[in-house]
Coordinates of C-alpha atoms in Angstrom, one line a residue:
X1 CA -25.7 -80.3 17.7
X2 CA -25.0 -79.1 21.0
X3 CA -28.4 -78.4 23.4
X4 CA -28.0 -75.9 26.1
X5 CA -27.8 -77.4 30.0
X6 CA -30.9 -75.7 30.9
X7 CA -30.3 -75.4 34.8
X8 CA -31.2 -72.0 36.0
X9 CA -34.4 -70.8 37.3
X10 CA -34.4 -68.4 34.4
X11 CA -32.9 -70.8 32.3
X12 CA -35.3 -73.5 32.0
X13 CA -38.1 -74.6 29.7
X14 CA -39.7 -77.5 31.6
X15 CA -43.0 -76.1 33.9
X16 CA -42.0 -74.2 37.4
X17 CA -44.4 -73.1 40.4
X18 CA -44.7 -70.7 42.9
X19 CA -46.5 -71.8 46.2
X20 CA -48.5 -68.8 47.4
X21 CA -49.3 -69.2 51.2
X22 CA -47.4 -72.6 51.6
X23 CA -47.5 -71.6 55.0
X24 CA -50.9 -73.2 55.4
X25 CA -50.8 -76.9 54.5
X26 CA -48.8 -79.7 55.5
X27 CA -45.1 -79.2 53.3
X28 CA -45.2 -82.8 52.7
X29 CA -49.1 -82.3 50.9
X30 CA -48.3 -80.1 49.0
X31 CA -44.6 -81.2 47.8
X32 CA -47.1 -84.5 46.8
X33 CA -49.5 -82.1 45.1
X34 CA -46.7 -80.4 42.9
X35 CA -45.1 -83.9 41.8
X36 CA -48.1 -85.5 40.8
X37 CA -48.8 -82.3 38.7
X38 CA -45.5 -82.6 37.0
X39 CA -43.2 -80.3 38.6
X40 CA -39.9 -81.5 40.2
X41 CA -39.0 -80.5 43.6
X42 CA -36.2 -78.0 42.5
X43 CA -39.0 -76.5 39.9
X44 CA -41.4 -75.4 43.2
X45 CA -40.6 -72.3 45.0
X46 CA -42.2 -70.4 47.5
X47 CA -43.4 -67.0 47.2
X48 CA -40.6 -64.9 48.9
X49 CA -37.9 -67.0 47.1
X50 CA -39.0 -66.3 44.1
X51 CA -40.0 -62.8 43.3
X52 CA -36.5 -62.3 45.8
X53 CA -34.5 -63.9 43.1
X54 CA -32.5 -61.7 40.7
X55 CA -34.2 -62.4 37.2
X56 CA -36.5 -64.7 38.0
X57 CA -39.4 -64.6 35.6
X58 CA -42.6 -64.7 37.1
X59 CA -44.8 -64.8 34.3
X60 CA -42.8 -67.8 33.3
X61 CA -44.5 -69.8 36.3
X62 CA -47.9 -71.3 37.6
X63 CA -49.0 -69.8 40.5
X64 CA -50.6 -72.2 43.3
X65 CA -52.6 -70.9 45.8
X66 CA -53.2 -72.9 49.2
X67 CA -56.8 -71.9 50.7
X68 CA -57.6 -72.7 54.6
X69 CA -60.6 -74.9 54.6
X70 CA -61.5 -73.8 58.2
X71 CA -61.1 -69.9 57.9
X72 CA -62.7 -69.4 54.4
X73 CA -61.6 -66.9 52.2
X74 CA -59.8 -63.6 53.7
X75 CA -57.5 -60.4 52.7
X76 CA -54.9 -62.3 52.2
X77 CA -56.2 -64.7 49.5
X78 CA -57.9 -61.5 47.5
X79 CA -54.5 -60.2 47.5
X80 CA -53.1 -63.5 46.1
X81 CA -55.7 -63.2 43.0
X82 CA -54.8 -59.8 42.4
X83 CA -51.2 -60.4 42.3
X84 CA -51.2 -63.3 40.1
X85 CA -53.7 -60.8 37.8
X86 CA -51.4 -57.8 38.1
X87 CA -47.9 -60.0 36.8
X88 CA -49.6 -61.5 34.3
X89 CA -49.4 -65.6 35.3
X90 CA -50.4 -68.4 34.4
X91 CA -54.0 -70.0 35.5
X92 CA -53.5 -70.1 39.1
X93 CA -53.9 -73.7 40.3
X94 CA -55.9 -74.0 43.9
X95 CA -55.2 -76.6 46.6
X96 CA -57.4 -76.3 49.9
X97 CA -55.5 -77.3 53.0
X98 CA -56.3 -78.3 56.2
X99 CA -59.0 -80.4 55.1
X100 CA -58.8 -83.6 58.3
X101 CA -59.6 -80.3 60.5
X102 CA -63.3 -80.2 58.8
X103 CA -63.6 -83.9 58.4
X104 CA -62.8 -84.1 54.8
X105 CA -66.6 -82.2 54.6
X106 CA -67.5 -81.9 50.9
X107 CA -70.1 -79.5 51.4
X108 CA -67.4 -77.5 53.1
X109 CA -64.7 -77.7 50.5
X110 CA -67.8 -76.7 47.8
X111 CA -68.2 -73.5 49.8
X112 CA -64.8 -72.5 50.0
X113 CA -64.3 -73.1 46.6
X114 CA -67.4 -71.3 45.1
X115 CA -66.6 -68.3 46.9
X116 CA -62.8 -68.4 45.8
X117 CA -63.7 -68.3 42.4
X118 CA -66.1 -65.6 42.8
X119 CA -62.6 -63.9 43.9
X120 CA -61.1 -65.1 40.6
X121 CA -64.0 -64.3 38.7
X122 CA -63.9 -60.8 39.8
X123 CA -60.1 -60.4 38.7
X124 CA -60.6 -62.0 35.0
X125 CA -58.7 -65.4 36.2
X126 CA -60.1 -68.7 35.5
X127 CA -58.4 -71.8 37.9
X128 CA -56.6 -74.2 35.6
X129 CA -57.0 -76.6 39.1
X130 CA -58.9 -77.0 42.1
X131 CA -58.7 -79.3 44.7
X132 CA -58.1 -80.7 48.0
X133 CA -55.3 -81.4 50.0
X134 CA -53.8 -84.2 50.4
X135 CA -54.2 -84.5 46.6
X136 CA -54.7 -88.2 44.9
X137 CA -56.6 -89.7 48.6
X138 CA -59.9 -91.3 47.1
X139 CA -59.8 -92.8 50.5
X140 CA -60.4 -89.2 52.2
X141 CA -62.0 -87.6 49.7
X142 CA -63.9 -90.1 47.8
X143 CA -66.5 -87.1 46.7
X144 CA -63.8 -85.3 44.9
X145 CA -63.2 -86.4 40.7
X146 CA -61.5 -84.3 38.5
X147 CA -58.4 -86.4 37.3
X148 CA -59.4 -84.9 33.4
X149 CA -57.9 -81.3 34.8
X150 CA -55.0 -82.9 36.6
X151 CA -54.1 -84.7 33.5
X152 CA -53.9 -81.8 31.5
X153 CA -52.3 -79.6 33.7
X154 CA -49.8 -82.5 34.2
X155 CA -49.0 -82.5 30.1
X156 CA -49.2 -78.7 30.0
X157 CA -46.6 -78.6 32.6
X158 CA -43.9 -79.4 30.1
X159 CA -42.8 -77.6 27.5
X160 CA -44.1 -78.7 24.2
X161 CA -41.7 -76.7 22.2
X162 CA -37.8 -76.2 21.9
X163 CA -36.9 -72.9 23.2
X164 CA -34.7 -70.2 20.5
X165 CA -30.9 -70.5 21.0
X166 CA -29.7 -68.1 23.6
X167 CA -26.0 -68.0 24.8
X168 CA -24.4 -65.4 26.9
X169 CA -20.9 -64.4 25.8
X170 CA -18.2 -64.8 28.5
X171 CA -15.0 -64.1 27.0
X172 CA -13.2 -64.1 23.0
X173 CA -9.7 -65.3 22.3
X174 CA -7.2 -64.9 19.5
X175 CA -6.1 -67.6 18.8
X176 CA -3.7 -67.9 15.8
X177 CA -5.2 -65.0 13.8
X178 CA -8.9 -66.4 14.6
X179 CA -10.8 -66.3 17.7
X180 CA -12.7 -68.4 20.1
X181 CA -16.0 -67.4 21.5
X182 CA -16.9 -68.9 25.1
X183 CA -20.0 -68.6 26.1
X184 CA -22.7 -69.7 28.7
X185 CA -25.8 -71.0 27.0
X186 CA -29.2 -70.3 28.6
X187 CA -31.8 -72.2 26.3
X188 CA -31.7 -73.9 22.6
X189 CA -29.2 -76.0 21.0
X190 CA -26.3 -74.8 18.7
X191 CA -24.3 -77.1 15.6
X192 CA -21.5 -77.1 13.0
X193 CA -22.9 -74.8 10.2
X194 CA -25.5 -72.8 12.0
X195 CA -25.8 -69.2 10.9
X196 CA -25.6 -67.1 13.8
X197 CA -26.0 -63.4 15.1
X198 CA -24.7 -61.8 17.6
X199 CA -26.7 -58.9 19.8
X200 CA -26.5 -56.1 20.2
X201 CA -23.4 -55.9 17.8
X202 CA -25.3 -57.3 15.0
X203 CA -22.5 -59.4 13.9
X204 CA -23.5 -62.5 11.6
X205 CA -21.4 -65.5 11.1
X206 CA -21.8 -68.9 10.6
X207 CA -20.3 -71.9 13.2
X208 CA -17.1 -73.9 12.2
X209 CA -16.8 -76.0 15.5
X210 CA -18.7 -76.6 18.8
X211 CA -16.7 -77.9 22.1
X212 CA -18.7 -78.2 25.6
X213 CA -15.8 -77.2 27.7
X214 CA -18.5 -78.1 31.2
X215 CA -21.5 -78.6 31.4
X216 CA -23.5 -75.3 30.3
X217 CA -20.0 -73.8 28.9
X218 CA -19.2 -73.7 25.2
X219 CA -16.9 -72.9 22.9
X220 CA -17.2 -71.8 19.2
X221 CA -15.6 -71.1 16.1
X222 CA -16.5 -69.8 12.9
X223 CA -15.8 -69.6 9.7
X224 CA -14.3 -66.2 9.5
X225 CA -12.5 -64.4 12.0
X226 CA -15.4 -63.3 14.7
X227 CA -14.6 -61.4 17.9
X228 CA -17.7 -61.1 20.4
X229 CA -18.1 -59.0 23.0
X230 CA -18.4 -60.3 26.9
X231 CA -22.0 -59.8 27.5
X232 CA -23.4 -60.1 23.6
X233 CA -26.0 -63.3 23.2
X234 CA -25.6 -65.6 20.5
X235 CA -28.6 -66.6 18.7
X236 CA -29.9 -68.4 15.4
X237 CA -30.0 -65.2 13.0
X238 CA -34.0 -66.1 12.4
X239 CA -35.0 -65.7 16.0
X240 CA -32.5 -63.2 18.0
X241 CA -33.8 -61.0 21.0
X242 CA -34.8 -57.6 20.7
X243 CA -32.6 -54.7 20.9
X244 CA -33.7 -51.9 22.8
X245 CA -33.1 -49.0 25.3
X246 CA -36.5 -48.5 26.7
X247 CA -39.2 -51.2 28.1
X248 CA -41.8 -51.5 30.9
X249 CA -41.8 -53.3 33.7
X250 CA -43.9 -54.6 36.0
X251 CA -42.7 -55.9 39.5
X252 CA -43.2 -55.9 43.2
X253 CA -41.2 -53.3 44.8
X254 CA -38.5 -54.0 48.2
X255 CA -37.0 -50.9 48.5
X256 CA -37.3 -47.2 49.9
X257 CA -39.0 -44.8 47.9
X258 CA -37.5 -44.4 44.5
X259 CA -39.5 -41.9 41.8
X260 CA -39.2 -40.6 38.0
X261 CA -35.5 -39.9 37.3
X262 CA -33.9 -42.2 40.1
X263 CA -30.9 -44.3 38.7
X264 CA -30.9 -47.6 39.1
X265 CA -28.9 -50.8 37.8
X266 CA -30.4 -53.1 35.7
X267 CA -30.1 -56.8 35.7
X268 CA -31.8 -58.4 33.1
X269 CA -31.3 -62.8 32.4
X270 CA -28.0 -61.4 30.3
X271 CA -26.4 -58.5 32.3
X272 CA -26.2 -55.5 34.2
X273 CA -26.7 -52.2 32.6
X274 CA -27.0 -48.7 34.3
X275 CA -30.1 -47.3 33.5
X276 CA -33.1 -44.8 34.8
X277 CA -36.9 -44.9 35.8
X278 CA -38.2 -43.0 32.7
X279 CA -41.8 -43.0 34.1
X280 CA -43.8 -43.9 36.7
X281 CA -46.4 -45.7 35.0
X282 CA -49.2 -47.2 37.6
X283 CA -48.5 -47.6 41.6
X284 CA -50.9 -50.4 42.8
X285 CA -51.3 -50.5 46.8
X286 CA -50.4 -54.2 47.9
X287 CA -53.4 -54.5 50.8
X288 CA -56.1 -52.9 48.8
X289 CA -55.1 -53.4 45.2
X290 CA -55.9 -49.4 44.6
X291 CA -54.1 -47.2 42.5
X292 CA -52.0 -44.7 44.3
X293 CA -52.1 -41.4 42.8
X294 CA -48.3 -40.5 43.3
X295 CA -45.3 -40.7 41.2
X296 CA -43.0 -42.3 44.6
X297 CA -42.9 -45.9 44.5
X298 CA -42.9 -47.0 48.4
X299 CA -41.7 -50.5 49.4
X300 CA -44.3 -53.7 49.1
X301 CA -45.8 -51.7 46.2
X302 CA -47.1 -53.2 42.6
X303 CA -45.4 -50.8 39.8
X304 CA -45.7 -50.7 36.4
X305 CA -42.9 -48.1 35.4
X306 CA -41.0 -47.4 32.0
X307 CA -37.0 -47.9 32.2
X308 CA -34.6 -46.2 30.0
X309 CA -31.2 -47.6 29.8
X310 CA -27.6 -45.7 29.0
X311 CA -27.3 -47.9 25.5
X312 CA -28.7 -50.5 23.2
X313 CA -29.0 -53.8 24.9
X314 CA -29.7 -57.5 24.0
X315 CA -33.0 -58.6 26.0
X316 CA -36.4 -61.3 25.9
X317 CA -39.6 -59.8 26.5
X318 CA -42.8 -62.0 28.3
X319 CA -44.4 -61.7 24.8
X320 CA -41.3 -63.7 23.1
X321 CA -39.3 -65.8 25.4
X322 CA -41.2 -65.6 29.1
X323 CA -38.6 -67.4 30.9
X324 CA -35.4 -65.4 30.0
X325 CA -38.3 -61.8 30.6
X326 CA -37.6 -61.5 33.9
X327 CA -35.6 -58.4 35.6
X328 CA -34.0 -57.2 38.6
X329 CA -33.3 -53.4 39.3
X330 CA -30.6 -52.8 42.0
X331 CA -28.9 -49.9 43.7
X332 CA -26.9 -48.1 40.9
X333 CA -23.9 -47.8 42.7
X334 CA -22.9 -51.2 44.0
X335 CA -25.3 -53.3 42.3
X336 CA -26.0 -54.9 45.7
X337 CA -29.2 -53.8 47.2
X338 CA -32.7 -55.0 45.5
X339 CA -34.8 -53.0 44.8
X340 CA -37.3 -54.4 42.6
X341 CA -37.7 -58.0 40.6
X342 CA -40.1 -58.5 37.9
X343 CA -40.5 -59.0 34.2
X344 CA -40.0 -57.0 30.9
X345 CA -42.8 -56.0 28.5
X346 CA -42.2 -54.3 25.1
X347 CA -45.7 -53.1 25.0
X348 CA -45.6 -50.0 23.2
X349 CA -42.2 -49.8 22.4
X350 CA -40.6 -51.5 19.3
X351 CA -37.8 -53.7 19.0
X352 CA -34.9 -51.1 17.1
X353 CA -32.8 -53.7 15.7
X354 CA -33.5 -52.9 12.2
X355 CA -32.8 -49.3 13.2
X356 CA -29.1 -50.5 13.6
X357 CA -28.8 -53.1 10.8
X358 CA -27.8 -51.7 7.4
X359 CA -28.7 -53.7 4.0
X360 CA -26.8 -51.5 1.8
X361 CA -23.4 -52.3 0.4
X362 CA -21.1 -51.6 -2.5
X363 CA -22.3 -47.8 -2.3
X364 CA -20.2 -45.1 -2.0
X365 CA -21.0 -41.9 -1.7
X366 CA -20.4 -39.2 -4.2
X367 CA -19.0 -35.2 -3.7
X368 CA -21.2 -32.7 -4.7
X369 CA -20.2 -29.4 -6.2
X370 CA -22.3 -26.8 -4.6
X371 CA -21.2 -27.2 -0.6
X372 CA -24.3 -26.6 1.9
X373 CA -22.3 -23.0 2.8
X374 CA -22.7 -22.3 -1.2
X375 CA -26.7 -22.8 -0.6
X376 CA -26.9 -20.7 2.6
X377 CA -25.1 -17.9 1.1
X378 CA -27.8 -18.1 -1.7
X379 CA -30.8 -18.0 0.4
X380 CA -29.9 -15.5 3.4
X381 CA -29.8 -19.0 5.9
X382 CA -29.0 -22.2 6.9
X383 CA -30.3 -25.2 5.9
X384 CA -32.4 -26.9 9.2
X385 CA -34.8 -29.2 10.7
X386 CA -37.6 -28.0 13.1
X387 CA -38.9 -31.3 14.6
X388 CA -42.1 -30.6 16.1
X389 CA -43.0 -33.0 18.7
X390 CA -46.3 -33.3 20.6
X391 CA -49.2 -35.3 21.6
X392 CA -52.4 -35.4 18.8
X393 CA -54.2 -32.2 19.0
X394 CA -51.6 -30.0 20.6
X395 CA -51.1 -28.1 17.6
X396 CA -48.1 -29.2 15.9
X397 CA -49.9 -29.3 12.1
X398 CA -51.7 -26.1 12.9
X399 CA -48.3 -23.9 14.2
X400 CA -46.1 -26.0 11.0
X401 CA -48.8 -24.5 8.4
X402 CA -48.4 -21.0 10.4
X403 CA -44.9 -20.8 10.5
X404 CA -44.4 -22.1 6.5
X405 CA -46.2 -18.9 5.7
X406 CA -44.6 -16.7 8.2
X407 CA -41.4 -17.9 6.6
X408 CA -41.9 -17.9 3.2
X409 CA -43.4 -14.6 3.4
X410 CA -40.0 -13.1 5.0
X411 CA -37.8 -14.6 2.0
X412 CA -36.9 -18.5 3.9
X413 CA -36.9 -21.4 1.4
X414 CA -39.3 -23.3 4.0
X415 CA -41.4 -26.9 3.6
X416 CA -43.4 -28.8 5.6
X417 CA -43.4 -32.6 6.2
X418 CA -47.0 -33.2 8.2
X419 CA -47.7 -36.9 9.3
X420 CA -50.7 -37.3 7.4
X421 CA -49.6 -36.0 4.1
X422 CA -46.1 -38.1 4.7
X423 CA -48.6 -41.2 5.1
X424 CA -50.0 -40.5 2.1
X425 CA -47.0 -41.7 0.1
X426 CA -43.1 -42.3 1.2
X427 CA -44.8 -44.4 4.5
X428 CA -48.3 -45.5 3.2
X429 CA -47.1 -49.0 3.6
X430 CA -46.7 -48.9 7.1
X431 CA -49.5 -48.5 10.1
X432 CA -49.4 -47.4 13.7
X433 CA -47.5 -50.9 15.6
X434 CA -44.2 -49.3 17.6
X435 CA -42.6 -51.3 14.8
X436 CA -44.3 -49.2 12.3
X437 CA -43.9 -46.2 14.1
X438 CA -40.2 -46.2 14.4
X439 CA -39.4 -47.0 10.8
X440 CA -41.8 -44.0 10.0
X441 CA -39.9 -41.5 12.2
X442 CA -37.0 -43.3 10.2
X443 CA -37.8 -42.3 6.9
X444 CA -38.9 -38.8 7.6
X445 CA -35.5 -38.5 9.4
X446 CA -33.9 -39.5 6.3
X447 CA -35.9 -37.1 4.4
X448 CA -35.5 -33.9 6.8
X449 CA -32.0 -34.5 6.2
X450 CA -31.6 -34.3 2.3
X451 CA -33.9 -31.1 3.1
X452 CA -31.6 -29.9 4.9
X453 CA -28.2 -30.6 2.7
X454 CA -30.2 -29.2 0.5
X455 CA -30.7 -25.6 2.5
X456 CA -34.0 -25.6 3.1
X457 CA -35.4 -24.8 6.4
X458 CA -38.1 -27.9 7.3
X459 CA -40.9 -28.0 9.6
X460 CA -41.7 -32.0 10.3
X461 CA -44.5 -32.2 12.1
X462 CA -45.1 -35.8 13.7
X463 CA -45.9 -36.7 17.0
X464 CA -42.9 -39.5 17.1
X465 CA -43.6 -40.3 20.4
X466 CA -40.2 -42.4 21.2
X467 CA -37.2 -40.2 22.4
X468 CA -34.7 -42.7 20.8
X469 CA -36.5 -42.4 16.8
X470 CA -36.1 -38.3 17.5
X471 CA -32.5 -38.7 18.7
X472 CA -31.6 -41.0 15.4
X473 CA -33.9 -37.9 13.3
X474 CA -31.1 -35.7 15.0
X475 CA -28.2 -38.0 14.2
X476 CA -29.3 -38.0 10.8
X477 CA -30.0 -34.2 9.8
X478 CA -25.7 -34.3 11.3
X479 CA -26.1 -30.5 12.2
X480 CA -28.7 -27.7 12.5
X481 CA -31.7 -29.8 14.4
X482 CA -34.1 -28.2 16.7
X483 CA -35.9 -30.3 18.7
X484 CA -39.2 -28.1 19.6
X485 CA -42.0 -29.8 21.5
X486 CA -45.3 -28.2 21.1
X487 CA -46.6 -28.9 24.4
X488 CA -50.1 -29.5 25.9
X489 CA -51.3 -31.6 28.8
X490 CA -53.8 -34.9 27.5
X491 CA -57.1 -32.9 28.8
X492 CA -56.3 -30.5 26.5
X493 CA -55.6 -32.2 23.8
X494 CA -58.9 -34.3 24.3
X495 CA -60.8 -31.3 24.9
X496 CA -60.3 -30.3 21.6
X497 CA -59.7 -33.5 19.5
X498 CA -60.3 -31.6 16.3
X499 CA -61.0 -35.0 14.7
X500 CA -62.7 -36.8 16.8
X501 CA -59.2 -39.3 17.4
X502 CA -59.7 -39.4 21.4
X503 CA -63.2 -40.1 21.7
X504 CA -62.9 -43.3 19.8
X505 CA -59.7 -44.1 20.9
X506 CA -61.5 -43.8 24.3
X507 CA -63.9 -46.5 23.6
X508 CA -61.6 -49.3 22.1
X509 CA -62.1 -48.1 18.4
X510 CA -58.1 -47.1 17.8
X511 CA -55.8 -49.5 19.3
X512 CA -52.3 -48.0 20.2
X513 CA -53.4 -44.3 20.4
X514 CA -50.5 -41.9 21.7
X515 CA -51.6 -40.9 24.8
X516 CA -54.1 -43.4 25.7
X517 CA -53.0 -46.8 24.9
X518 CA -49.7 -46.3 23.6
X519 CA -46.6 -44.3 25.2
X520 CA -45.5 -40.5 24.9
X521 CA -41.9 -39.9 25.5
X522 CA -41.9 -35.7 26.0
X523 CA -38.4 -34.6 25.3
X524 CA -35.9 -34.6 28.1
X525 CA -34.0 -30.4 26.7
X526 CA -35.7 -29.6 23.4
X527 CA -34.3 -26.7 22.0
X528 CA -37.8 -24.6 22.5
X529 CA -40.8 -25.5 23.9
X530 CA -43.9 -23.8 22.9
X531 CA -46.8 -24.3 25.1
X532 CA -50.0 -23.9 23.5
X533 CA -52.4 -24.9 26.4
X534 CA -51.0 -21.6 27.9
X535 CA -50.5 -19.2 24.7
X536 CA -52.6 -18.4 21.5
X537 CA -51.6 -19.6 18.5
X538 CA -50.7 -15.9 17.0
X539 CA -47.9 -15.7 20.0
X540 CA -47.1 -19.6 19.6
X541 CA -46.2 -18.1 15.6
X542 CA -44.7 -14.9 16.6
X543 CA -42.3 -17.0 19.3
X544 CA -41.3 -19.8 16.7
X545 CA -40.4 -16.8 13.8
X546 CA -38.1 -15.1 16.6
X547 CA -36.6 -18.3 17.2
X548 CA -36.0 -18.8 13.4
X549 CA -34.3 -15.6 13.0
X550 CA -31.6 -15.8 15.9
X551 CA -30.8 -19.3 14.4
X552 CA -30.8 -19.5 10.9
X553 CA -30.0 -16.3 9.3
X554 CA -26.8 -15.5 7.9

């Protein structure tokens, strides 16, 4: 068993910290104060360092703020409390400097602190640590006990657990009909035997021999011929990353102002993909912590924003594997400017490996003997799939109902799949997690298509919010998919809330409710878009028939 040289700052398991306002205390205090709590030097940062560096992780970190014992708490420290709230760290640990300037003053420390954690307090954090600088002096501080906390933050500064196998692909070589796989391994530990996968190609094999070429660097073989890609991760087959082509992230921002659309590079802890900012999701000011109501993200601001990039990729996530979660977006074309460093989230979106990973074999399929032109002739039409996409309570189940009868009425062989009535049966065994939400828009996908072959014209009506499960509907129905979104803004659609979804969603009752606490992706071109906040439904109907008559008749 080979374990992997853990000596990035991405890379590692053991504890790191970023010092936030260093500038205040004595360097020599507080490189004291991070040693006795159990991080090394090269594991203590400061603040500019840190969120500068390209896929560093800063969830991954402890936070330690360093109060002035003679000014009391100002802008600056508030501003501390919200950033460690807004990227999601660890229990900020608190050291007051400064202290022989106050005479080591208890009374004065108790003060300072008390008001410091009515900051905290006020931002949902709770200190893991306080106390005074220089740290471990009984001699100057004889007042001050609270070894117990130190202790534990000492322990908790390690980790307890070994971290999943990661390696980063470098190069393949033939060698002799088989080929060897060099990689550069970021976390875990890899042996003779192991059954491993490979991401995003989904390749599965199992390891024949393991060589550590220098120190981080490895070389496998395996026991069938395997040829990776530069750039793929190697992992143990029961705990690989996720595969994706959408995910949030929240960072601190460097650049000029970038907005919805903009390109931008992305560097995540195993490669650089060109990508786009999908959506601009929140836009947090960085001296007053306020929400800025724009879509243009200005430099030195707090964003929360959803990236979409150009293909599948292999990537960690802060709620799976926090230290390899972080991200850097750069300047598309040369990769050079930064523009942004933060971490990846995956809330809302699912992980579409299974999308991508087959179980069937030994299948092949058969010819049938009526052709899909055989049908069409039959019926008067094509075979199609009118996927009707749009938030809850913009009318997609209303206008699918409509238009069936419309249809049927003018000699169409016409059904409709509706999201309840789907849920009812063929996906009652799933719920409303992305996860679930994917592998729904999966199986109705599946089923618009044999609809189709079959010549009918359906009407799926789901609100399959993620652009990427609509795109694999339309890779699946091959030919003859409309994409139509049923448009209407999120006040209108809670205006009506014809039953009564919003209003609990609103108060907490429905987790992950499209609009409100989970994501809407609105198409990029559908094929129509009918806008119901702006028409009645008779001309919604009378515009979706018209549209079914230029397209499908033969």
């Amino acid at each position: 068993m080979v374990s992997a040289a853990l000596h990035s700052n991405r890379g590692t398991t053991n504890g790191q910290c970023v010092v936030l306002g260093g500038e205040r205390g004595d360097p020599e205090h507080i490189a004291s104060a991070t040693a006795q709590m159990g991080f090394a030097a090269a594991q203590a940062f400061d603040a500019d360092q840190w969120f500068r560096t390209p896929c560093s992780s800063p969830a991954h970190v402890t936070p330690i703020i360093i109060l002035d014992a003679t000014e009391g708490i100002g802008d600056q420290d508030r501003h501390f409390a919200r950033l460690v709230k807004f990227l999601d760290l660890t229990a900020p640990v608190v050291l007051v400097a400064n202290m022989a300037l106050i005479g080591y003053e208890q009374e004065q420390f108790e003060l300072v602190q008390e008001e410091f954690k009515d900051v905290l307090s006020a931002a949902n954090l709770v200190p893991s640590f306080f106390g005074p600088l220089p740290l471990g002096r009984p001699d100057l501080t004889p007042w001050w006990q609270d070894e117990g906390s130190l202790d534990t933050l000492r322990t908790s500064s390690v980790a307890s657990t070994s971290p999943p196998l990661r390696m980063k692909v470098i190069s393949s070589t033939n060698d002799d009909g088989g080929w060897i796989v060099t990689g550069a391994t970021i976390s875990g530990a890899i042996g003779t035997g192991d059954e491993i996968l490979c991401s995003p190609s989904n390749q599965r094999s199992v390891v024949a021999s393991v060589e550590e070429t220098e120190k981080g660097v490895l070389q496998l073989t395996f026991d069938t011929p395997h040829f990776a890609e530069p750039g793929e991760v190697v992992s143990h087959q029961e705990e690989p990353p996720i595969e994706t082509d959408v995910f949030r992230i929240k960072a601190i921002w460097y650049a000029d102002q970038r907005t919805q659309g903009d390109r931008v590079l992305v560097e995540t802890s195993y490669g650089r993909t060109q990508g786009a900012i999908q959506s601009v999701e929140q836009i947090l000011s960085p001296s007053t912590f306020k929400t800025a109501h724009d879509t243009e993200i200005a430099n030195g601001a707090l964003v929360e924003i959803v990236v979409r990039v150009d293909k599948v990729i292999a990537l960690d996530h802060i709620g799976n594997l926090p230290f390899a979660a972080g991200v850097s977006l750069l300047e598309p074309s040369e990769g050079s400017g930064l523009l942004a460093t933060g971490y990846i989230s995956m809330e809302g979106y699912a992980d579409q490996r299974h999308l991508f990973a087959s179980k069937a074999i030994n299948t092949t399929p058969i010819e049938f003997s009526v052709g899909e032109s055989d049908r069409s002739a039959r019926n008067g039409h094509e075979g199609g799939v009118l996927w009707f996409t749009g938030l809850s309570g913009a009318g997609k189940s209303t206008l699918a109902v409509a238009l069936e009868a419309r249809l049927f009425e003018k000699g169409y062989q016409v059904f409709v799949l509706d999201g309840d009535n789907v849920r009812q049966g063929l996906t009652s065994n799933l719920g409303f997690s992305p996860d679930d939400r994917s592998e729904n828009i999966r199986r109705v996908g599946e089923v618009a298509a044999l609809f189709r072959q079959a010549g009918v014209i359906v009407i799926s009506s789901f609100i399959s919010p993620y652009r990427s499960d609509r795109d694999r509907a339309r890779h699946a129905a091959y030919s003859s998919f409309h994409e139509v979104y049923i448009k209407a803004d999120i006040e209108t659609c809670i205006g009506r809330d014809p039953k009564g979804l919003y209003e609990r969603a609103l108060k907490g009752e429905i987790p992950e409710f499209t609009g409100i606490s989970a994501p809407y992706e609105a198409p990029d071109a559908p094929e129509l878009v009918v806008d119901t906040g702006a028409e009645t439904i008779e001309a919604c109907v009378e515009k979706l028939v018209n549209y079914v008559d230029r397209n499908f008749r033969v």
